[in-house]
Structures are given as structure tokens and as C-alpha cells.
Short mmCIF file of C-alpha atoms in Angstrom, two decimals:
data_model
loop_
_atom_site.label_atom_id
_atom_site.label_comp_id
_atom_site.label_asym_id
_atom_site.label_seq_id
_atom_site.Cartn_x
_atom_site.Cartn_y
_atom_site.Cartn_z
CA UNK R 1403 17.29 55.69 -39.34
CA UNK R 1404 18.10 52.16 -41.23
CA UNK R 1405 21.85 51.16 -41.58
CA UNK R 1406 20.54 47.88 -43.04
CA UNK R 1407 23.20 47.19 -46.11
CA UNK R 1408 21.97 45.91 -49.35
CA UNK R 1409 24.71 43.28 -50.59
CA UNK R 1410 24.31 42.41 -54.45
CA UNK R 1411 25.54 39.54 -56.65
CA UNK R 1412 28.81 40.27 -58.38
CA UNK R 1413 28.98 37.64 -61.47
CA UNK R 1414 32.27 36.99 -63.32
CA UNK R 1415 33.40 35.20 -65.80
CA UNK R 1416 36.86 35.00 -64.06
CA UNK R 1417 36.49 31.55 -62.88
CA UNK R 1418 35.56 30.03 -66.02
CA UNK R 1419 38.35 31.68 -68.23
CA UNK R 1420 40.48 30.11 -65.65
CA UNK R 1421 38.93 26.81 -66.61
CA UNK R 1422 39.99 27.35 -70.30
CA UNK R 1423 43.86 27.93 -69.66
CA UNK R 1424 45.97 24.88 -70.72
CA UNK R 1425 47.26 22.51 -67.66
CA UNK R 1426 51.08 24.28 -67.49
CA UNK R 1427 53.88 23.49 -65.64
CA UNK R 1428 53.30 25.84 -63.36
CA UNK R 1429 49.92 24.11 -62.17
CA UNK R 1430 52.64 20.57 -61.28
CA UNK R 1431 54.76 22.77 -59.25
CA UNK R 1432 51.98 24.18 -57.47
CA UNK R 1433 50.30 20.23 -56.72
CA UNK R 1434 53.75 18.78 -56.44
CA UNK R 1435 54.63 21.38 -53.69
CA UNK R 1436 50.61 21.14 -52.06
CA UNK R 1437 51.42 17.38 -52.32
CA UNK R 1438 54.72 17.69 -50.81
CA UNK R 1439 53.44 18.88 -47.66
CA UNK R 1440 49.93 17.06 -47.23
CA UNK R 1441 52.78 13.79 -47.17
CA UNK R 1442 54.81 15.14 -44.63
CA UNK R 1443 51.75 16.30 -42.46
CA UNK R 1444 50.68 12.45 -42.74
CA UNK R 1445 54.53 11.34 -42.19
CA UNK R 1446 55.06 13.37 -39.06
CA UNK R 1447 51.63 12.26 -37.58
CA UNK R 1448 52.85 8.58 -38.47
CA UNK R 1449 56.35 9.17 -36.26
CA UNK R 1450 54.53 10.59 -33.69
CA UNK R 1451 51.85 7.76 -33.50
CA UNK R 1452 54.45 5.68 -33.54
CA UNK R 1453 56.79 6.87 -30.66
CA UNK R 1454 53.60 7.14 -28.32
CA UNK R 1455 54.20 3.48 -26.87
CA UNK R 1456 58.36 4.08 -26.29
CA UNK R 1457 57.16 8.19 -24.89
CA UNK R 1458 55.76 5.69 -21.65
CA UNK R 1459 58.92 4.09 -21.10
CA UNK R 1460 60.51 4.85 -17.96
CA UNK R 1461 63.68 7.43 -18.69
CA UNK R 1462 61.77 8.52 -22.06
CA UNK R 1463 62.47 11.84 -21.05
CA UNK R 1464 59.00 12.79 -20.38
CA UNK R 1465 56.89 11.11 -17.01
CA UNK R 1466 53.49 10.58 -19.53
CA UNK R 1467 51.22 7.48 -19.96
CA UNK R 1468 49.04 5.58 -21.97
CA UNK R 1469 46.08 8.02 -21.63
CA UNK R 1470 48.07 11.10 -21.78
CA UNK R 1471 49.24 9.80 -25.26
CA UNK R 1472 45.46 9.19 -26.04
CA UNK R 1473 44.56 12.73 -25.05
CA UNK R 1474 47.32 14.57 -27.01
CA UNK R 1475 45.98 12.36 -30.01
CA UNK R 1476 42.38 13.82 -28.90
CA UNK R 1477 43.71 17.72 -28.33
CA UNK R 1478 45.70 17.25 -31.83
CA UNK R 1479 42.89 16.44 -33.45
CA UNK R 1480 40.95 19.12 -32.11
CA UNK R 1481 43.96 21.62 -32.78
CA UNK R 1482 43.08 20.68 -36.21
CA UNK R 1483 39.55 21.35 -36.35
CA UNK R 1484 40.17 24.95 -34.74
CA UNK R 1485 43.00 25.41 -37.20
CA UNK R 1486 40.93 24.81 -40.16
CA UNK R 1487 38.31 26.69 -38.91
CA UNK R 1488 40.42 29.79 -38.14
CA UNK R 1489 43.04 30.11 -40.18
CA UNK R 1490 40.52 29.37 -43.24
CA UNK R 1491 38.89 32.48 -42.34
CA UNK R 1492 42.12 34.09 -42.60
CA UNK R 1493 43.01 32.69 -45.88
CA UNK R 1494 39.83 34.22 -47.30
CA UNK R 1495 40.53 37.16 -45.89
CA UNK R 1496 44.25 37.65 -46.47
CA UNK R 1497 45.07 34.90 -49.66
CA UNK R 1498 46.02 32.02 -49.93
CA UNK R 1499 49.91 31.78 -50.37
CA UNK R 1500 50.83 33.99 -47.14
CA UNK R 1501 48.15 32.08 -44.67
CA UNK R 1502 49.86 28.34 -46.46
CA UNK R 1503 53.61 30.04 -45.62
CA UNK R 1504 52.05 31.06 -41.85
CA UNK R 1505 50.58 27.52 -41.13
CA UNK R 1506 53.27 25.85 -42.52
CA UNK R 1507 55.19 27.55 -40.17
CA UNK R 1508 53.26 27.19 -37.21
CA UNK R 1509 53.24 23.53 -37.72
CA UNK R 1510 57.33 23.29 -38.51
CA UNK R 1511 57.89 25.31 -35.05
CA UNK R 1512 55.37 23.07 -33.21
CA UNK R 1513 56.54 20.21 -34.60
CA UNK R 1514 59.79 20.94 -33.42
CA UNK R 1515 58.86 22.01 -30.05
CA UNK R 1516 57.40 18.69 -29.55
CA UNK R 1517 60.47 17.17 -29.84
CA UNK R 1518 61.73 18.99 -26.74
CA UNK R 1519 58.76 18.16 -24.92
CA UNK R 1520 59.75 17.84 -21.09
CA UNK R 1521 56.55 17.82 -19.35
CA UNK R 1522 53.51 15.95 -20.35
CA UNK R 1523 51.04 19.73 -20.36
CA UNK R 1524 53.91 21.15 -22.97
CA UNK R 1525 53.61 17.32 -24.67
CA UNK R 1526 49.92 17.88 -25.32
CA UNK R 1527 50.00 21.82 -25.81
CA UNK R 1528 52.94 21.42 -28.54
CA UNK R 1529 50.63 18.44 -30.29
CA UNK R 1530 47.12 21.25 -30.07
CA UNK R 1531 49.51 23.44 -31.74
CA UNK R 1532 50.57 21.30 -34.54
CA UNK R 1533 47.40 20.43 -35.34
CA UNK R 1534 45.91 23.76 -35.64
CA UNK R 1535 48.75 24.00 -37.97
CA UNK R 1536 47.95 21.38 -40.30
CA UNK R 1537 44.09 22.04 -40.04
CA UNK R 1538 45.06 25.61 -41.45
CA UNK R 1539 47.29 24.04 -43.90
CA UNK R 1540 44.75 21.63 -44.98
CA UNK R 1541 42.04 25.02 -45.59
CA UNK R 1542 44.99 26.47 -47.97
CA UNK R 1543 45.51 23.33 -49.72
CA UNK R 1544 41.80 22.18 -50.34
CA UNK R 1545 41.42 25.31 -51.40
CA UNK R 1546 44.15 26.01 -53.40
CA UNK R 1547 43.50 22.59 -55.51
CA UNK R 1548 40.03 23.14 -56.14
CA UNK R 1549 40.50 26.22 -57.61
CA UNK R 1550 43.38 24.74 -59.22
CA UNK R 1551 42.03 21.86 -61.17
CA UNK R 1552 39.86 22.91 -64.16
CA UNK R 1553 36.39 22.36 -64.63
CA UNK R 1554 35.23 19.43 -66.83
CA UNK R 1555 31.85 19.52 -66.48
CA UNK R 1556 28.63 20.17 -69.18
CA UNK R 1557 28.34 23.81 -69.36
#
């Protein structure tokens, strides 16, 4: 007995009706707001970057050094890929709006845990955290734009 499943083409002309619509005000909000938050992402990575060399100061509040700073910069980055790779899934799966709300809030809450960051292991954790956070935010907004900005192209 074959369960093989025989997946067809679905064609639409969805995507380039969307093309025709007039740039509204509604499409600013939606890259002012995108916008909004790809800055802050970049802001917050900026702070952190930059408190790194004062987080090895004796009485910082947290015993880490040089190369523990390098590796939460490493596991952050990683965070990110995993992020993207996961929650993009999920934003295919479950749209685009709720998984951009979800990341967004996995990154404000691990942002803010980082802050209380009392151990170097937390330190790191909290930064693999926010960067699976903005990796997922960065699926929803890439995303989001492209289909977003209109086609110009030669039909």
C-alpha cells in the first residue's frame, strides 16, 4: 500500500494584486514600527558592547572577564542564528504579527534579565536568550518588509 502524497502547485494572483494597491499610510506605520525595533535591537546590542569592558571591573556586580565577555558575544550570536531559524518556522506556520509580538517579547524579558545578571553562566544564558529573540524578530521583519514593499519589476 503507497501513502506517497502528491503535492500540486497552487498559483495566485494574490501577490501581485497586492503589488497594485497604492503605498498607504498604513504601509509607514507598519515600516516605521518594523524600523522602530530593528534600531533598538542595534541600540541595545551597542549598550551592551559597550558595558563589556566596565562588566570586568572588580565590584561590577558580576566576577566575569575578558573572555567570558567574548563568549556571551559568541553564544548571542548564535542565540540569533537558532532564533531565526526557529521562530521563522513558527512565523510560517502561525503568522507573522503574533510570532513578531512573541519575539519581541522574548527579547524585552531577556534583555531585562540581563541586567540582573549575578553570575557569569546567567550573564551568557540571558545574552543566548536575547539573541534568539532578535534572530526571530529579524525572520518577522525581513519577512514582513518584503512582502510589504511592492514589486517594481518588468512583468
Amino acid at each position: 500500500m503507497s501513502t506517497a502524497v502528491h503535492l500540486g502547485t497552487i498559483r495566485t494572483k494574490i501577490p501581485a494584486r497586492l503589488d497594485r494597491l497604492p503605498w498607504s499610510r498604513f504601509h509607514w506605520h507598519v515600516v516605521a514600527g518594523l524600523g522602530t525595533v530593528w534600531i533598538l535591537d542595534g541600540l541595545e546590542v551597542t549598550i551592551v558592547g559597550s558595558i563589556g569592558a566596565r562588566l570586568i571591573e572588580s565590584g561590577s556586580g558580576i566576577d566575569i572577564n575578558a573572555a567570558g565577555i567574548g563568549l556571551a558575544a559568541a553564544i548571542y550570536v548564535g542565540g540569533a542564528c537558532v532564533g531565526a531559524l526557529f521562530f521563522g518556522q513558527l512565523t510560517d506556520r502561525f503568522g507573522r504579527k503574533k510570532l513578531m509580538m512573541i519575539t519581541l517579547s522574548v527579547y524585552i524579558i531577556a534583555t531585562v534579565a540581563t541586567g540582573f545578571a549575578f553570575a557569569p553562566w546567567y550573564f551568557v544564558m540571558c545574552r543566548f536568550v536575547t539573541g534568539a529573540g532578535i534572530g526571530g524578530e529579524y525572520a518577522a521583519i525581513n519577512s514582513a518588509i518584503d512582502e510589504l514593499i511592492p514589486f517594481r519589476g518588468s512583468a
